[in-house]
């Protein structure tokens, strides 16, 4: 499985035509990824694409046309998907403003309440019965290798599992709001289907307990995102068939639950379709370290700084009319961006001898790339995002 959505020739042409630095996205790769995952999952599992991973309008339209639902986490995201998938939108997020809750109600969006305050404010805003899902912060979960969701310690997300006996009876007494679903998101970038399924099993067990103890009538159980992708050559991809089979088994084991499961992958659906392109501005040796200083750095790809994990990178040969990256000798090269901070590093990787103007491609950059970047920092130009249909 390639970590790059395009071959060298296409990347060189795209860089020529659109300039660099730039993000390029392959519609074909995005479509194939969604269809592959959909085909592996039981029918009773709904796919809601997490818009935060990449809110590019063409990507959203493609996924909407393929029948996906959407997981939004801000007014901006709600507005981006407005009209694309009526009745197929969810709204999560730990700090929802009242105006955002009102917009969600107006748009018929299903709210994932993150605590008592969301329930209370929704109840005051609603004029008719409204079904919501309650986000629960579980007492146990998948251990994250990089702290993104935050593990099982204190959390800004959801209601702590142990607070449910207090919150659920109060929720049942509200006038308009009805808790008809649970939402638990406890993993991130997990490529091991068994680990994901262990969390999903825990969530269904929790759903059963809450149904028995609090008389909940659950029509949805949202298992969150967290489906992982490889970022380094040799890393095994998530086995989506195993995930699909496991979810089918769970649905059969939990016959009490007649509703639908929801998965909200962001990274898994968006990452593989994107490549970030940047040229080398200059190279230097400093006290034994070989540097290549690029046109863009953590202002465009912040993830290496946040998680310590680099994007896969390769030199694009054709761009400079010589066989860069093919057969020549390679050496460890530290990739620095143009920012005035030593935090601006995109990793240290084995690369051929680079020269100014050489083109580098960063793969798997379709998720949490442009959207997570600091594109205004130092007032460098904002990179174009090119959708290749
Ligand atoms: C509520 C919610 N759902 C889904 C996602 C998507 O996660 P991932 O991209 O890891 O699948 C996130 C990411 O932060 C999230 O907060």
PDB file of C-alpha atoms in Angstrom, residues 93-339:
ATOM      1  CA  UNK A  93     -17.222  19.189  20.806  1.00  0.00           C
ATOM      2  CA  UNK A  94     -16.498  20.022  24.442  1.00  0.00           C
ATOM      3  CA  UNK A  95     -17.115  23.776  24.189  1.00  0.00           C
ATOM      4  CA  UNK A  96     -20.295  24.320  22.211  1.00  0.00           C
ATOM      5  CA  UNK A  97     -21.571  27.891  22.342  1.00  0.00           C
ATOM      6  CA  UNK A  98     -25.296  28.409  22.783  1.00  0.00           C
ATOM      7  CA  UNK A  99     -25.554  29.911  19.288  1.00  0.00           C
ATOM      8  CA  UNK A 100     -23.969  26.738  17.901  1.00  0.00           C
ATOM      9  CA  UNK A 101     -26.475  24.544  19.725  1.00  0.00           C
ATOM     10  CA  UNK A 102     -29.287  26.701  18.334  1.00  0.00           C
ATOM     11  CA  UNK A 103     -27.887  26.307  14.815  1.00  0.00           C
ATOM     12  CA  UNK A 104     -27.668  22.539  15.267  1.00  0.00           C
ATOM     13  CA  UNK A 105     -31.321  22.406  16.341  1.00  0.00           C
ATOM     14  CA  UNK A 106     -32.335  24.586  13.407  1.00  0.00           C
ATOM     15  CA  UNK A 107     -30.450  22.314  10.972  1.00  0.00           C
ATOM     16  CA  UNK A 108     -31.873  19.106  12.449  1.00  0.00           C
ATOM     17  CA  UNK A 109     -28.387  17.986  13.459  1.00  0.00           C
ATOM     18  CA  UNK A 110     -27.958  15.281  16.086  1.00  0.00           C
ATOM     19  CA  UNK A 111     -26.059  16.730  19.044  1.00  0.00           C
ATOM     20  CA  UNK A 112     -23.519  14.733  21.011  1.00  0.00           C
ATOM     21  CA  UNK A 113     -24.019  16.341  24.420  1.00  0.00           C
ATOM     22  CA  UNK A 114     -20.729  16.607  26.261  1.00  0.00           C
ATOM     23  CA  UNK A 115     -22.216  17.193  29.694  1.00  0.00           C
ATOM     24  CA  UNK A 116     -25.144  18.381  31.757  1.00  0.00           C
ATOM     25  CA  UNK A 117     -24.757  21.951  30.499  1.00  0.00           C
ATOM     26  CA  UNK A 118     -25.293  20.923  26.870  1.00  0.00           C
ATOM     27  CA  UNK A 119     -28.429  18.986  27.846  1.00  0.00           C
ATOM     28  CA  UNK A 120     -29.822  21.854  29.893  1.00  0.00           C
ATOM     29  CA  UNK A 121     -29.172  24.505  27.234  1.00  0.00           C
ATOM     30  CA  UNK A 122     -30.600  22.319  24.476  1.00  0.00           C
ATOM     31  CA  UNK A 123     -33.706  21.743  26.567  1.00  0.00           C
ATOM     32  CA  UNK A 124     -34.162  25.479  26.989  1.00  0.00           C
ATOM     33  CA  UNK A 125     -33.681  26.107  23.241  1.00  0.00           C
ATOM     34  CA  UNK A 126     -35.883  23.271  21.971  1.00  0.00           C
ATOM     35  CA  UNK A 127     -39.573  23.756  21.186  1.00  0.00           C
ATOM     36  CA  UNK A 128     -40.280  20.081  20.485  1.00  0.00           C
ATOM     37  CA  UNK A 129     -38.880  16.705  21.562  1.00  0.00           C
ATOM     38  CA  UNK A 130     -35.255  16.336  20.556  1.00  0.00           C
ATOM     39  CA  UNK A 131     -33.144  13.173  20.648  1.00  0.00           C
ATOM     40  CA  UNK A 132     -29.502  13.580  21.633  1.00  0.00           C
ATOM     41  CA  UNK A 133     -26.525  11.344  22.233  1.00  0.00           C
ATOM     42  CA  UNK A 134     -24.575  11.646  25.454  1.00  0.00           C
ATOM     43  CA  UNK A 135     -20.817  11.528  25.233  1.00  0.00           C
ATOM     44  CA  UNK A 136     -19.292   9.405  27.970  1.00  0.00           C
ATOM     45  CA  UNK A 137     -15.694   9.537  29.123  1.00  0.00           C
ATOM     46  CA  UNK A 138     -15.092   5.883  29.929  1.00  0.00           C
ATOM     47  CA  UNK A 139     -13.211   4.569  32.904  1.00  0.00           C
ATOM     48  CA  UNK A 140     -11.054   2.393  30.639  1.00  0.00           C
ATOM     49  CA  UNK A 141      -9.917   2.670  27.043  1.00  0.00           C
ATOM     50  CA  UNK A 142      -7.230   1.993  24.488  1.00  0.00           C
ATOM     51  CA  UNK A 143      -3.796   3.170  25.598  1.00  0.00           C
ATOM     52  CA  UNK A 144      -2.711   5.806  23.100  1.00  0.00           C
ATOM     53  CA  UNK A 145       0.871   5.813  21.891  1.00  0.00           C
ATOM     54  CA  UNK A 146       0.565   9.562  21.351  1.00  0.00           C
ATOM     55  CA  UNK A 147      -1.713  11.473  23.684  1.00  0.00           C
ATOM     56  CA  UNK A 148      -4.364  12.916  21.390  1.00  0.00           C
ATOM     57  CA  UNK A 149      -7.696  11.970  22.893  1.00  0.00           C
ATOM     58  CA  UNK A 150      -6.138  11.850  26.308  1.00  0.00           C
ATOM     59  CA  UNK A 151      -6.527   8.360  27.710  1.00  0.00           C
ATOM     60  CA  UNK A 152      -8.582   7.609  30.793  1.00  0.00           C
ATOM     61  CA  UNK A 153      -7.416  10.382  33.119  1.00  0.00           C
ATOM     62  CA  UNK A 154      -9.224  13.685  33.689  1.00  0.00           C
ATOM     63  CA  UNK A 155     -10.836  14.908  30.489  1.00  0.00           C
ATOM     64  CA  UNK A 156     -12.627  17.891  28.998  1.00  0.00           C
ATOM     65  CA  UNK A 157     -14.688  15.476  26.918  1.00  0.00           C
ATOM     66  CA  UNK A 158     -18.011  13.938  27.854  1.00  0.00           C
ATOM     67  CA  UNK A 159     -19.475  12.906  31.192  1.00  0.00           C
ATOM     68  CA  UNK A 160     -17.195  10.808  33.375  1.00  0.00           C
ATOM     69  CA  UNK A 161     -18.645   7.304  33.456  1.00  0.00           C
ATOM     70  CA  UNK A 162     -18.898   7.434  37.245  1.00  0.00           C
ATOM     71  CA  UNK A 163     -21.035  10.613  37.067  1.00  0.00           C
ATOM     72  CA  UNK A 164     -23.715   8.951  34.920  1.00  0.00           C
ATOM     73  CA  UNK A 165     -25.884   7.821  37.887  1.00  0.00           C
ATOM     74  CA  UNK A 166     -26.225  11.506  38.739  1.00  0.00           C
ATOM     75  CA  UNK A 167     -26.638  12.937  35.224  1.00  0.00           C
ATOM     76  CA  UNK A 168     -28.964  10.381  33.618  1.00  0.00           C
ATOM     77  CA  UNK A 169     -31.919  10.724  36.074  1.00  0.00           C
ATOM     78  CA  UNK A 170     -31.693  14.511  35.783  1.00  0.00           C
ATOM     79  CA  UNK A 171     -31.645  14.183  31.993  1.00  0.00           C
ATOM     80  CA  UNK A 172     -34.727  11.958  32.108  1.00  0.00           C
ATOM     81  CA  UNK A 173     -36.610  14.771  33.860  1.00  0.00           C
ATOM     82  CA  UNK A 174     -35.939  17.347  31.112  1.00  0.00           C
ATOM     83  CA  UNK A 175     -38.887  18.612  29.071  1.00  0.00           C
ATOM     84  CA  UNK A 176     -37.741  18.238  25.461  1.00  0.00           C
ATOM     85  CA  UNK A 177     -34.378  16.501  25.477  1.00  0.00           C
ATOM     86  CA  UNK A 178     -34.235  12.722  25.366  1.00  0.00           C
ATOM     87  CA  UNK A 179     -30.976  10.789  25.632  1.00  0.00           C
ATOM     88  CA  UNK A 180     -31.332   8.251  22.821  1.00  0.00           C
ATOM     89  CA  UNK A 181     -27.696   7.514  22.143  1.00  0.00           C
ATOM     90  CA  UNK A 182     -24.227   7.171  23.594  1.00  0.00           C
ATOM     91  CA  UNK A 183     -20.994   8.488  22.205  1.00  0.00           C
ATOM     92  CA  UNK A 184     -17.590   7.249  23.269  1.00  0.00           C
ATOM     93  CA  UNK A 185     -14.352   8.168  21.552  1.00  0.00           C
ATOM     94  CA  UNK A 186     -11.397   6.627  23.308  1.00  0.00           C
ATOM     95  CA  UNK A 187      -8.698   5.898  20.717  1.00  0.00           C
ATOM     96  CA  UNK A 188      -6.703   7.693  18.092  1.00  0.00           C
ATOM     97  CA  UNK A 189      -4.685   6.538  15.105  1.00  0.00           C
ATOM     98  CA  UNK A 190      -5.089   2.900  16.101  1.00  0.00           C
ATOM     99  CA  UNK A 191      -4.148   0.395  13.380  1.00  0.00           C
ATOM    100  CA  UNK A 192      -4.862  -2.706  15.441  1.00  0.00           C
ATOM    101  CA  UNK A 193      -8.432  -3.855  14.764  1.00  0.00           C
ATOM    102  CA  UNK A 194      -8.415  -6.000  17.909  1.00  0.00           C
ATOM    103  CA  UNK A 195      -7.643  -2.993  20.103  1.00  0.00           C
ATOM    104  CA  UNK A 196     -10.377  -0.932  18.487  1.00  0.00           C
ATOM    105  CA  UNK A 197     -12.818  -3.793  18.921  1.00  0.00           C
ATOM    106  CA  UNK A 198     -11.860  -4.177  22.582  1.00  0.00           C
ATOM    107  CA  UNK A 199     -12.922  -0.560  23.126  1.00  0.00           C
ATOM    108  CA  UNK A 200     -16.082  -1.043  21.082  1.00  0.00           C
ATOM    109  CA  UNK A 201     -16.966  -4.089  23.164  1.00  0.00           C
ATOM    110  CA  UNK A 202     -16.511  -2.045  26.320  1.00  0.00           C
ATOM    111  CA  UNK A 203     -18.850   0.630  24.946  1.00  0.00           C
ATOM    112  CA  UNK A 204     -21.572  -1.868  24.079  1.00  0.00           C
ATOM    113  CA  UNK A 205     -21.239  -3.410  27.534  1.00  0.00           C
ATOM    114  CA  UNK A 206     -21.642   0.060  28.995  1.00  0.00           C
ATOM    115  CA  UNK A 207     -24.706   0.604  26.814  1.00  0.00           C
ATOM    116  CA  UNK A 208     -26.249  -2.592  28.119  1.00  0.00           C
ATOM    117  CA  UNK A 209     -25.596  -1.641  31.752  1.00  0.00           C
ATOM    118  CA  UNK A 210     -27.076   1.820  31.280  1.00  0.00           C
ATOM    119  CA  UNK A 211     -30.107   0.393  29.507  1.00  0.00           C
ATOM    120  CA  UNK A 212     -30.712  -2.023  32.385  1.00  0.00           C
ATOM    121  CA  UNK A 213     -30.001   0.430  35.173  1.00  0.00           C
ATOM    122  CA  UNK A 214     -31.498   3.632  33.785  1.00  0.00           C
ATOM    123  CA  UNK A 215     -34.067   2.383  31.312  1.00  0.00           C
ATOM    124  CA  UNK A 216     -32.332   4.090  28.398  1.00  0.00           C
ATOM    125  CA  UNK A 217     -33.774   3.378  24.978  1.00  0.00           C
ATOM    126  CA  UNK A 218     -30.692   3.611  22.775  1.00  0.00           C
ATOM    127  CA  UNK A 219     -31.156   4.078  19.044  1.00  0.00           C
ATOM    128  CA  UNK A 220     -27.513   4.971  18.380  1.00  0.00           C
ATOM    129  CA  UNK A 221     -24.152   4.023  19.837  1.00  0.00           C
ATOM    130  CA  UNK A 222     -21.382   6.161  18.418  1.00  0.00           C
ATOM    131  CA  UNK A 223     -17.963   4.532  18.688  1.00  0.00           C
ATOM    132  CA  UNK A 224     -16.029   7.613  17.579  1.00  0.00           C
ATOM    133  CA  UNK A 225     -13.094   7.767  15.199  1.00  0.00           C
ATOM    134  CA  UNK A 226      -9.535   6.674  15.793  1.00  0.00           C
ATOM    135  CA  UNK A 227      -9.093   4.295  12.857  1.00  0.00           C
ATOM    136  CA  UNK A 228      -5.390   4.504  12.152  1.00  0.00           C
ATOM    137  CA  UNK A 229      -3.267   4.797   9.029  1.00  0.00           C
ATOM    138  CA  UNK A 230       0.399   3.939   8.429  1.00  0.00           C
ATOM    139  CA  UNK A 231       2.766   6.903   8.474  1.00  0.00           C
ATOM    140  CA  UNK A 232       5.962   4.947   7.897  1.00  0.00           C
ATOM    141  CA  UNK A 233       6.953   2.387   5.269  1.00  0.00           C
ATOM    142  CA  UNK A 234       6.416  -1.105   6.596  1.00  0.00           C
ATOM    143  CA  UNK A 235       3.682  -0.188   9.065  1.00  0.00           C
ATOM    144  CA  UNK A 236       0.719  -2.523   8.631  1.00  0.00           C
ATOM    145  CA  UNK A 237      -2.557  -0.885   7.621  1.00  0.00           C
ATOM    146  CA  UNK A 238      -5.694  -1.380   9.690  1.00  0.00           C
ATOM    147  CA  UNK A 239      -7.426  -4.627   8.726  1.00  0.00           C
ATOM    148  CA  UNK A 240     -10.864  -3.225   7.915  1.00  0.00           C
ATOM    149  CA  UNK A 241     -12.279  -6.669   7.171  1.00  0.00           C
ATOM    150  CA  UNK A 242     -11.349  -7.796  10.686  1.00  0.00           C
ATOM    151  CA  UNK A 243     -12.916  -4.626  12.070  1.00  0.00           C
ATOM    152  CA  UNK A 244     -16.094  -5.227  10.079  1.00  0.00           C
ATOM    153  CA  UNK A 245     -16.310  -8.871  11.143  1.00  0.00           C
ATOM    154  CA  UNK A 246     -15.718  -7.930  14.775  1.00  0.00           C
ATOM    155  CA  UNK A 247     -18.442  -5.284  14.697  1.00  0.00           C
ATOM    156  CA  UNK A 248     -20.817  -7.822  13.156  1.00  0.00           C
ATOM    157  CA  UNK A 249     -20.001 -10.240  15.986  1.00  0.00           C
ATOM    158  CA  UNK A 250     -20.588  -7.519  18.570  1.00  0.00           C
ATOM    159  CA  UNK A 251     -23.977  -6.660  17.098  1.00  0.00           C
ATOM    160  CA  UNK A 252     -24.945 -10.328  17.231  1.00  0.00           C
ATOM    161  CA  UNK A 253     -23.712 -10.711  20.826  1.00  0.00           C
ATOM    162  CA  UNK A 254     -25.593  -7.586  21.887  1.00  0.00           C
ATOM    163  CA  UNK A 255     -28.987  -8.619  20.597  1.00  0.00           C
ATOM    164  CA  UNK A 256     -30.638  -6.251  23.125  1.00  0.00           C
ATOM    165  CA  UNK A 257     -29.389  -3.357  20.956  1.00  0.00           C
ATOM    166  CA  UNK A 258     -31.545  -2.842  17.889  1.00  0.00           C
ATOM    167  CA  UNK A 259     -30.180   0.524  16.842  1.00  0.00           C
ATOM    168  CA  UNK A 260     -27.232   1.565  14.695  1.00  0.00           C
ATOM    169  CA  UNK A 261     -23.566   1.821  15.458  1.00  0.00           C
ATOM    170  CA  UNK A 262     -21.700   4.874  14.228  1.00  0.00           C
ATOM    171  CA  UNK A 263     -18.038   5.187  13.327  1.00  0.00           C
ATOM    172  CA  UNK A 264     -16.581   8.659  12.850  1.00  0.00           C
ATOM    173  CA  UNK A 265     -13.266   8.201  11.075  1.00  0.00           C
ATOM    174  CA  UNK A 266     -11.470  11.336  10.009  1.00  0.00           C
ATOM    175  CA  UNK A 267      -7.841  10.379   9.504  1.00  0.00           C
ATOM    176  CA  UNK A 268      -8.600   7.000   7.948  1.00  0.00           C
ATOM    177  CA  UNK A 269     -10.777   8.501   5.217  1.00  0.00           C
ATOM    178  CA  UNK A 270      -8.793  11.657   4.476  1.00  0.00           C
ATOM    179  CA  UNK A 271      -5.110  11.009   5.168  1.00  0.00           C
ATOM    180  CA  UNK A 272      -4.286   8.668   2.256  1.00  0.00           C
ATOM    181  CA  UNK A 273      -5.622  11.025  -0.449  1.00  0.00           C
ATOM    182  CA  UNK A 274      -3.294  13.940   0.327  1.00  0.00           C
ATOM    183  CA  UNK A 275       0.283  14.890  -0.473  1.00  0.00           C
ATOM    184  CA  UNK A 276       2.044  18.030   0.677  1.00  0.00           C
ATOM    185  CA  UNK A 277       4.598  19.419  -1.779  1.00  0.00           C
ATOM    186  CA  UNK A 278       7.439  21.743  -0.847  1.00  0.00           C
ATOM    187  CA  UNK A 279      10.708  22.643  -2.528  1.00  0.00           C
ATOM    188  CA  UNK A 280      14.133  22.870  -0.972  1.00  0.00           C
ATOM    189  CA  UNK A 281      15.172  26.515  -0.516  1.00  0.00           C
ATOM    190  CA  UNK A 282      18.712  25.774   0.606  1.00  0.00           C
ATOM    191  CA  UNK A 283      20.831  23.120   2.220  1.00  0.00           C
ATOM    192  CA  UNK A 284      23.516  23.375   4.864  1.00  0.00           C
ATOM    193  CA  UNK A 285      25.789  21.293   7.063  1.00  0.00           C
ATOM    194  CA  UNK A 286      25.900  22.320  10.667  1.00  0.00           C
ATOM    195  CA  UNK A 287      28.186  20.554  13.115  1.00  0.00           C
ATOM    196  CA  UNK A 288      27.741  17.205  11.469  1.00  0.00           C
ATOM    197  CA  UNK A 289      24.036  17.525  10.658  1.00  0.00           C
ATOM    198  CA  UNK A 290      22.808  17.817   7.099  1.00  0.00           C
ATOM    199  CA  UNK A 291      19.882  20.217   6.817  1.00  0.00           C
ATOM    200  CA  UNK A 292      17.456  20.878   3.981  1.00  0.00           C
ATOM    201  CA  UNK A 293      15.501  24.064   4.565  1.00  0.00           C
ATOM    202  CA  UNK A 294      12.114  23.982   2.844  1.00  0.00           C
ATOM    203  CA  UNK A 295       9.532  26.504   1.695  1.00  0.00           C
ATOM    204  CA  UNK A 296       7.070  25.229   4.273  1.00  0.00           C
ATOM    205  CA  UNK A 297       7.370  23.604   7.655  1.00  0.00           C
ATOM    206  CA  UNK A 298       5.240  23.198  10.744  1.00  0.00           C
ATOM    207  CA  UNK A 299       3.165  26.169   9.606  1.00  0.00           C
ATOM    208  CA  UNK A 300       1.689  23.698   7.089  1.00  0.00           C
ATOM    209  CA  UNK A 301       2.319  20.318   8.720  1.00  0.00           C
ATOM    210  CA  UNK A 302       2.050  20.730  12.455  1.00  0.00           C
ATOM    211  CA  UNK A 303       1.569  17.083  13.273  1.00  0.00           C
ATOM    212  CA  UNK A 304       5.267  16.118  13.559  1.00  0.00           C
ATOM    213  CA  UNK A 305       5.668  18.803  16.208  1.00  0.00           C
ATOM    214  CA  UNK A 306       2.559  17.741  18.114  1.00  0.00           C
ATOM    215  CA  UNK A 307       3.089  13.989  18.009  1.00  0.00           C
ATOM    216  CA  UNK A 308       6.793  13.525  17.271  1.00  0.00           C
ATOM    217  CA  UNK A 309       5.888  11.416  14.234  1.00  0.00           C
ATOM    218  CA  UNK A 310       7.041  12.544  10.791  1.00  0.00           C
ATOM    219  CA  UNK A 311       5.046  12.221   7.584  1.00  0.00           C
ATOM    220  CA  UNK A 312       6.537   9.872   5.012  1.00  0.00           C
ATOM    221  CA  UNK A 313       8.677  11.907   2.633  1.00  0.00           C
ATOM    222  CA  UNK A 314      10.382  11.312  -0.669  1.00  0.00           C
ATOM    223  CA  UNK A 315      12.259  13.385  -3.223  1.00  0.00           C
ATOM    224  CA  UNK A 316      10.412  13.738  -6.517  1.00  0.00           C
ATOM    225  CA  UNK A 317      12.882  12.928  -9.295  1.00  0.00           C
ATOM    226  CA  UNK A 318      11.341  14.333 -12.434  1.00  0.00           C
ATOM    227  CA  UNK A 319      10.914  17.786 -10.971  1.00  0.00           C
ATOM    228  CA  UNK A 320      14.609  18.489 -11.300  1.00  0.00           C
ATOM    229  CA  UNK A 321      15.276  16.368 -14.361  1.00  0.00           C
ATOM    230  CA  UNK A 322      17.542  13.944 -12.591  1.00  0.00           C
ATOM    231  CA  UNK A 323      17.112  10.706 -10.727  1.00  0.00           C
ATOM    232  CA  UNK A 324      16.765  12.169  -7.261  1.00  0.00           C
ATOM    233  CA  UNK A 325      15.475   9.650  -4.793  1.00  0.00           C
ATOM    234  CA  UNK A 326      15.929   6.638  -7.036  1.00  0.00           C
ATOM    235  CA  UNK A 327      19.316   4.994  -6.927  1.00  0.00           C
ATOM    236  CA  UNK A 328      21.727   7.585  -5.568  1.00  0.00           C
ATOM    237  CA  UNK A 329      23.280   7.372  -2.110  1.00  0.00           C
ATOM    238  CA  UNK A 330      21.167   8.725   0.719  1.00  0.00           C
ATOM    239  CA  UNK A 331      22.044  10.292   4.039  1.00  0.00           C
ATOM    240  CA  UNK A 332      20.153  11.399   7.123  1.00  0.00           C
ATOM    241  CA  UNK A 333      18.763  14.847   6.395  1.00  0.00           C
ATOM    242  CA  UNK A 334      17.010  17.070   8.884  1.00  0.00           C
ATOM    243  CA  UNK A 335      14.081  18.828   7.242  1.00  0.00           C
ATOM    244  CA  UNK A 336      13.621  22.356   8.557  1.00  0.00           C
ATOM    245  CA  UNK A 337      10.930  24.847   7.589  1.00  0.00           C
ATOM    246  CA  UNK A 338      11.258  28.589   6.999  1.00  0.00           C
ATOM    247  CA  UNK A 339      10.029  29.680  10.439  1.00  0.00           C
TER     248      UNK A 339
END
